[in-house]
Coordinates of C-alpha atoms in Angstrom, one line a residue:
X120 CA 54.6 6.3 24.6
X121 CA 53.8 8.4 21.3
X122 CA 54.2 12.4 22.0
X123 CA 51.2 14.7 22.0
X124 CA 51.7 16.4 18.8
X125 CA 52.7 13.1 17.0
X126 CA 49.3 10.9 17.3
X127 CA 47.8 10.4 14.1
X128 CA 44.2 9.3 13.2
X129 CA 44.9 5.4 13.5
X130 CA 45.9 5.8 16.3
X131 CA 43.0 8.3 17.8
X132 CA 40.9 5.5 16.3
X133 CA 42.2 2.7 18.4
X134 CA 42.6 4.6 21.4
X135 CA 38.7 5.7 21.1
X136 CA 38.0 1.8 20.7
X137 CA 40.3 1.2 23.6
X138 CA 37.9 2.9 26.0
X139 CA 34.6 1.4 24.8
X140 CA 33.2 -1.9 26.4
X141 CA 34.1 -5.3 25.1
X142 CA 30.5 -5.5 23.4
X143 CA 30.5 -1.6 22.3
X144 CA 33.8 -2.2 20.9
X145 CA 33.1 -5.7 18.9
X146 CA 29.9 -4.0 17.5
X147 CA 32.1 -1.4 15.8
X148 CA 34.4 -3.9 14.5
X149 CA 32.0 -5.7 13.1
X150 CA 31.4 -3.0 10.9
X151 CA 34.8 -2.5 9.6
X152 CA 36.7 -4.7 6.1
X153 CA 39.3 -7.3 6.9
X154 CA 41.9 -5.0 6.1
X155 CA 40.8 -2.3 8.7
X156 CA 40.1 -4.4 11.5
X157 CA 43.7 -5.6 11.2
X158 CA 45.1 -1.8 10.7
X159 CA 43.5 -0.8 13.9
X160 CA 44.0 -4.4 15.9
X161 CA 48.3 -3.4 15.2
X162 CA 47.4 -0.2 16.6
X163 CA 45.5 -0.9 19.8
X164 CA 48.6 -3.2 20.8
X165 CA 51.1 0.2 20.6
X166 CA 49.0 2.5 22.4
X167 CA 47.7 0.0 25.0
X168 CA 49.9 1.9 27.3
X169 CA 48.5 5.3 26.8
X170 CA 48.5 8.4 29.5
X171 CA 45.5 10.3 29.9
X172 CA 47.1 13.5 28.6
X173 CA 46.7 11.8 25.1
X174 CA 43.6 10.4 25.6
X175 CA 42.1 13.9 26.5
X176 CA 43.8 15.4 23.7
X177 CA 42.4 12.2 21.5
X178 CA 38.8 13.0 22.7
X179 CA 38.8 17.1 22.4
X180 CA 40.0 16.0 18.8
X181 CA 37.1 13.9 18.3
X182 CA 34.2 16.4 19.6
X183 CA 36.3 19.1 17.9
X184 CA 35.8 17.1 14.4
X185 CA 32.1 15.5 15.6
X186 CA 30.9 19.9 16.2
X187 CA 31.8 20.5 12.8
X188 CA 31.0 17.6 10.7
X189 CA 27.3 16.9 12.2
X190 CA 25.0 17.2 15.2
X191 CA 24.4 14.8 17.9
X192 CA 20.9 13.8 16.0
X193 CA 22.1 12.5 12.9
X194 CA 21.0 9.7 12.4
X195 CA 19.8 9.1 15.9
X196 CA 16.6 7.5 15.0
X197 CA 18.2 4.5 13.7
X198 CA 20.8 4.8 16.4
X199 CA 17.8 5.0 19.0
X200 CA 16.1 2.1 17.0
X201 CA 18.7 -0.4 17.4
X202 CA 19.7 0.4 21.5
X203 CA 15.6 -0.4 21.8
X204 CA 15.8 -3.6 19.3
X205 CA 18.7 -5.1 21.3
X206 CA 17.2 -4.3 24.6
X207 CA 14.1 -5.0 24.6
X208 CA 13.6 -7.2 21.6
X209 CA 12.0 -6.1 18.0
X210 CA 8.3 -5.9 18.7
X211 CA 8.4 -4.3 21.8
X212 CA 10.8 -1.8 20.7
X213 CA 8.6 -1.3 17.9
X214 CA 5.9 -0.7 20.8
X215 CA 7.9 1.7 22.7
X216 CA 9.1 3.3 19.5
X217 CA 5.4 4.0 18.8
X218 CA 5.0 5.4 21.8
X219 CA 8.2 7.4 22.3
X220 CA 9.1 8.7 18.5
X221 CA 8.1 12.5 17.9
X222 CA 5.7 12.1 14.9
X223 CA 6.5 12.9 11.7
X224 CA 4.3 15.7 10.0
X225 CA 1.3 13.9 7.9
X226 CA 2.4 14.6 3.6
X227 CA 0.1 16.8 1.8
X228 CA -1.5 14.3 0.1
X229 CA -5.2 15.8 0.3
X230 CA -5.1 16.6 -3.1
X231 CA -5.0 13.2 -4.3
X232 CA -8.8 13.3 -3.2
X233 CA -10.0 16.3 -5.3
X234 CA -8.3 15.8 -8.1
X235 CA -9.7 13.6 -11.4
X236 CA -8.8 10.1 -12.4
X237 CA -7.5 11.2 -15.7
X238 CA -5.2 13.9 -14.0
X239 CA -3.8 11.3 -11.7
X240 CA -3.4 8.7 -14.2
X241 CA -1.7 11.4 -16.1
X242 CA 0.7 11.7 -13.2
X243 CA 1.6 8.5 -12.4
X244 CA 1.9 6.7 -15.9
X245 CA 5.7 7.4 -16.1
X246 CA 6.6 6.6 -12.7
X247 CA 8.1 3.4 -11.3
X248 CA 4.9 1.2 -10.1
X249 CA 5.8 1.3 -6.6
X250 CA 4.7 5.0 -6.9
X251 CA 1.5 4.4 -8.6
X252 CA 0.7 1.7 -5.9
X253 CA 1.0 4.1 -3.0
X254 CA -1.0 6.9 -4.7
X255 CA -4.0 4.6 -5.2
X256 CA -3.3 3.6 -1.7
X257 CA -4.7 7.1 -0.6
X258 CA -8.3 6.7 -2.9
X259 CA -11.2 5.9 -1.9
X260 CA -11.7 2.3 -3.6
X261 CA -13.8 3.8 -7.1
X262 CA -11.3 6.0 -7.5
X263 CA -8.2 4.0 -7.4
X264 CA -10.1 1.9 -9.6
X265 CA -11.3 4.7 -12.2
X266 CA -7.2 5.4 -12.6
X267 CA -6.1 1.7 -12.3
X268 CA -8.2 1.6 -15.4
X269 CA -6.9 3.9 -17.2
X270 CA -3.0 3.1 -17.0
X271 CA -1.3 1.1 -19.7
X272 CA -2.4 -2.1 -19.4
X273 CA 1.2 -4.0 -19.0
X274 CA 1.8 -1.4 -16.2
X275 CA -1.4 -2.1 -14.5
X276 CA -0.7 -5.9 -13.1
X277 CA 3.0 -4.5 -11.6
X278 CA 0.4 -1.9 -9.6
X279 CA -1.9 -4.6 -8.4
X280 CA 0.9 -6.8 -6.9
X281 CA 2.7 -4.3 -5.1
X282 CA -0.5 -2.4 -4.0
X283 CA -1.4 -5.8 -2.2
X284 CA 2.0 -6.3 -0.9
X285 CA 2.9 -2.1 -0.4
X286 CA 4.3 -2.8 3.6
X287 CA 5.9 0.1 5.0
X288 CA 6.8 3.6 2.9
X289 CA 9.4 5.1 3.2
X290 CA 9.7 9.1 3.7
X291 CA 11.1 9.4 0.1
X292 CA 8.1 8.2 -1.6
X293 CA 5.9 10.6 -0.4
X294 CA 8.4 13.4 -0.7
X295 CA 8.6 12.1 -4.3
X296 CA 4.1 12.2 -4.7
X297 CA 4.2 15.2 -2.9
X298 CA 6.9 16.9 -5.6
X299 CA 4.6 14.9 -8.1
X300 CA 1.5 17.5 -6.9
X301 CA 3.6 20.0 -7.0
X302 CA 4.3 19.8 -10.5
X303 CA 0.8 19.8 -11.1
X304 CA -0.1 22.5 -9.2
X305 CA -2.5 20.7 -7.0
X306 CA -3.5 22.9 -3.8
X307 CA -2.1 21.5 -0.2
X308 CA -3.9 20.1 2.4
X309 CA -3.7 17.7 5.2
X310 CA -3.0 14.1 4.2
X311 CA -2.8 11.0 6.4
X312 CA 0.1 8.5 6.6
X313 CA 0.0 5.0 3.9
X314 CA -1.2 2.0 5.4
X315 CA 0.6 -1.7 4.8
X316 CA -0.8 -3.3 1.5
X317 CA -4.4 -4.6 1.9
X318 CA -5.7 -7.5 -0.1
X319 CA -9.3 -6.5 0.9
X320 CA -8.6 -3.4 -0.7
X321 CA -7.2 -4.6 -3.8
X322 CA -10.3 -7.0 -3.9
X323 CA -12.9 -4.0 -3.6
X324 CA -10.8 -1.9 -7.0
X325 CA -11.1 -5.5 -8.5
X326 CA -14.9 -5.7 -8.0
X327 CA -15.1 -2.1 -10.1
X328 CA -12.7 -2.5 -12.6
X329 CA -15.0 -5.2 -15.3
X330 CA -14.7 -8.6 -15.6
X331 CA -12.2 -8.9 -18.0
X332 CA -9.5 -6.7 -16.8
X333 CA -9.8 -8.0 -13.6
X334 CA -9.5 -11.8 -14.4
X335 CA -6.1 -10.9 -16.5
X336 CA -5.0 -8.9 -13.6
X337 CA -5.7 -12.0 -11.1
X338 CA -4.1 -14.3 -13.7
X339 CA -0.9 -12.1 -13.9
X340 CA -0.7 -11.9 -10.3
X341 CA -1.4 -15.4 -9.8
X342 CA 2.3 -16.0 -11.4
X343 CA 3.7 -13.7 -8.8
X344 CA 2.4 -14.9 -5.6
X345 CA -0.3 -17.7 -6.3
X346 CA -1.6 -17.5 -2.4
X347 CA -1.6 -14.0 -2.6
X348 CA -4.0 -14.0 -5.8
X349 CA -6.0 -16.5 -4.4
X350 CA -7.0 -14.5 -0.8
X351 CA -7.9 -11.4 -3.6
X352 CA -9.8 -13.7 -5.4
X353 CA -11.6 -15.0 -2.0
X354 CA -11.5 -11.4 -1.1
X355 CA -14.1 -10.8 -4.3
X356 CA -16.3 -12.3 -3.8
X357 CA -17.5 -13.8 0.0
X358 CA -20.4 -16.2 1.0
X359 CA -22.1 -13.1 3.0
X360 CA -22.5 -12.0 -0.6
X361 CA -24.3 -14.2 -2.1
X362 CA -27.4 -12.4 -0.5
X363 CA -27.3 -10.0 -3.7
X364 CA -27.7 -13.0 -5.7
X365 CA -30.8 -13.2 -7.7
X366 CA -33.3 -15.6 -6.1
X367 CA -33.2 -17.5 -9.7
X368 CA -29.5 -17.8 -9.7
X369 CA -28.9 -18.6 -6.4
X370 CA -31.4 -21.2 -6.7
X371 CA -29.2 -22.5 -9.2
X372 CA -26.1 -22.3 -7.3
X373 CA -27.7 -24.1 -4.0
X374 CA -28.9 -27.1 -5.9
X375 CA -25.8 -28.1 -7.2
X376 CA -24.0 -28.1 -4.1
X377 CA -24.3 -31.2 -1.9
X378 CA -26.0 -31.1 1.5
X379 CA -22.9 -31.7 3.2
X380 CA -21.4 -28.8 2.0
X381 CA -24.3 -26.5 2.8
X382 CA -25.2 -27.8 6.4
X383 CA -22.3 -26.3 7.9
X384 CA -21.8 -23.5 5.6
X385 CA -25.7 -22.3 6.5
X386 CA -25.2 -22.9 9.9
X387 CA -22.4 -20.4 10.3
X388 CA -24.9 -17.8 8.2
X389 CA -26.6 -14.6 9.3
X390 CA -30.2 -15.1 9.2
X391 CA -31.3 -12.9 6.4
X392 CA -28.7 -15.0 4.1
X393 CA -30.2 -18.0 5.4
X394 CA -33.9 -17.6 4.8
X395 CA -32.8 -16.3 1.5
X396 CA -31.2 -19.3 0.6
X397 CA -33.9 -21.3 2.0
X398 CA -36.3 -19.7 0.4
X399 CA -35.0 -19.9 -3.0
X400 CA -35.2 -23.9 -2.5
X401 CA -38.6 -26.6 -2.8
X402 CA -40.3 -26.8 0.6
X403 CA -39.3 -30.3 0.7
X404 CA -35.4 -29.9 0.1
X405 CA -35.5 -26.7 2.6
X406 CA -36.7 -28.3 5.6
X407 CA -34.5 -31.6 4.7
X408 CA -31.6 -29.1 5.0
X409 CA -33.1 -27.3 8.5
X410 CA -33.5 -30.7 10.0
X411 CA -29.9 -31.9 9.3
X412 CA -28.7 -28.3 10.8
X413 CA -30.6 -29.1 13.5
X414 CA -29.2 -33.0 14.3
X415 CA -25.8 -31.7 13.7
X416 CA -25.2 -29.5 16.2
X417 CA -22.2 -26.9 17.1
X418 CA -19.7 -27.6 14.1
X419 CA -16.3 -25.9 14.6
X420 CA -15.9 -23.0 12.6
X421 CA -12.9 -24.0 10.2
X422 CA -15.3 -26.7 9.2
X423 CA -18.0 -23.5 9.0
X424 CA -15.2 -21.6 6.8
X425 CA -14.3 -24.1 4.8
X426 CA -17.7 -25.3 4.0
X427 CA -18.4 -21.4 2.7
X428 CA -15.4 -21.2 0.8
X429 CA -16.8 -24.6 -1.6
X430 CA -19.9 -23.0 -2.1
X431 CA -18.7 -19.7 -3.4
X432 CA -16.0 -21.4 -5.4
X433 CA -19.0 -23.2 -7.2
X434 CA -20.6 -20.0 -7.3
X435 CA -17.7 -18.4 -9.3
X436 CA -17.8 -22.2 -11.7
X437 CA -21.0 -21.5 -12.6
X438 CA -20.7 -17.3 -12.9
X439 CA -17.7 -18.3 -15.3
X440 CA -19.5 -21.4 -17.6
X441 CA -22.7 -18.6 -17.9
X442 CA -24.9 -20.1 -16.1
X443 CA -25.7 -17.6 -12.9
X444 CA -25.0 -14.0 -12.2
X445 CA -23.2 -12.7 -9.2
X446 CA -22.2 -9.6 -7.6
X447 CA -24.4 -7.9 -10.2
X448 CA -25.0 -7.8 -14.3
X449 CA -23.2 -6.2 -16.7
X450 CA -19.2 -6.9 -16.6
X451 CA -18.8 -6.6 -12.9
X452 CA -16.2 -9.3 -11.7
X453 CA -16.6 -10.9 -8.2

């Protein structure tokens, strides 16, 4: 049995891991190179015999060491996280977490809100895109569009993509906007937290940005994550829209899309929309189209869905050859 004065740290270590459970023990292991886990398995077996003067000597050398290097909360959250992952699974920790976890104080962000889209373009030019994206994840939609627009144009499709896809954010990054205001001397104020990455949001900026700069951003997203670009794209532009449609254009639109296509999509239409589109048609083809609604019955709504989806995309065909107008003139994109 080693003497009192004589135990070194290897051997502190292993008689530490010696009075941990099977489990608690294997977890630190686990954590540990090759090379260590062999160090300390040659220790364990000569001080498997240990008294407890040497363990209590081991363990006042360990809170002795622990009181000066840290406090008990370092680092507890993730500690805290894990025990409540293992034990009751990763969503319901994540529920219980929710419920349980002090809350952190909200980042002055307010500013973001008063200040103009050239100043935060200004800001956010030279830093990394992940940065830009969570800034224009605290506008308002016209705003995060008004500085979208006027970022460098090979900088703006990184933004887009990651703005869609932003997930959770980290305390860094809005320490690192927060130092950003600073710089500029904006005024503090109460923010709110980021929220995940929303296509619909990404859509709406889209919608406000012009035609052209919008389709190249789609494109260059597209090559990223083709799904992605495609629920934007769906995102733009929605068959509950088509009620701003002229009556001349949508006219256009209904009558070169097949019956099959527009029964269910009609059916599963507010009214307004309906009688639009109805209206917009001869008196012949419109109650043709009413009375095969009516013999069809209750359709399931997939069918509804995907019914709606061909008619905008024919929309959009016809919007792109020149041929209608949609979600307004000028060089709006939808």
């Amino acid at each position: 049995m080693p003497d009192l004065p004589s135990l070194g740290d290897e051997q502190a270590a292993a008689i530490l891991l010696l009075l941990f459970s099977e489990d608690e023990a294997s977890g630190i292991l686990s954590r540990l190179e090759p090379n260590e886990v062999e160090q300390l398995s040659s220790v364990m077996y000569s001080v498997a015999d240990i008294g407890a003067d040497e363990i209590n000597t081991v363990l006042d050398r360990f809170v002795d060491r622990a009181r000066h290097r840290t406090t008990i909360g370092y680092r507890s959250d993730i500690q805290i996280q894990a025990m409540l992952t293992a034990a009751l699974g990763e969503q319901r920790a994540e529920v219980m977490i929710s419920r349980t976890a002090p809350k952190k104080p909200a980042p002055n962000l307010e500013a973001l809100k008063w200040m103009a889209p050239e100043e935060i373009a200004a800001m956010i030019e030279e830093e990394h895109p992940q940065i830009a994206a969570l800034v224009l994840s605290f506008l308002s939609t016209d705003n995060a569009a008004a500085v979208l627009s006027l970022l460098p144009s090979d900088m703006q499709d990184d933004v887009v993509y990651r703005l869609a896809t932003l997930g959770q954010v980290s305390n860094d990054a809005i320490e690192t906007i927060e130092h950003l205001l600073t710089a500029f001397h904006a005024p503090k104020g109460s923010g709110t937290v980021a929220t995940k990455g929303d296509p619909s949001e990404v859509a709406a900026i889209m919608n406000q940005i012009g035609k052209k700069n919008s389709a190249r951003m789609i494109k260059a997203l597209a090559k990223r994550d083709k799904k992605l670009a495609g629920t934007i794209e769906d995102e733009m532009f929605t068959f509950a829209d088509l009620i701003t449609v002229e009556p001349k254009d949508l006219g256009t639109i209904m009558r070169s899309v097949d019956n099959t296509q527009l029964v269910p999509a009609l059916k599963g239409a507010d009214e307004k929309l309906r009688a639009k589109i109805l209206g917009c048609m001869s008196s012949r083809a419109a109650q043709t189209l009413e009375d095969e609604m009516n013999e069809r019955g209750p359709m399931p709504m997939s069918e509804v869905i995907e019914a709606q989806k061909s008619v905008v995309a024919q929309a959009r065909r016809l919007a792109d050859a020149g041929d209608v107008v949609i979600g307004g003139g000028g060089d709006d994109y939808v």
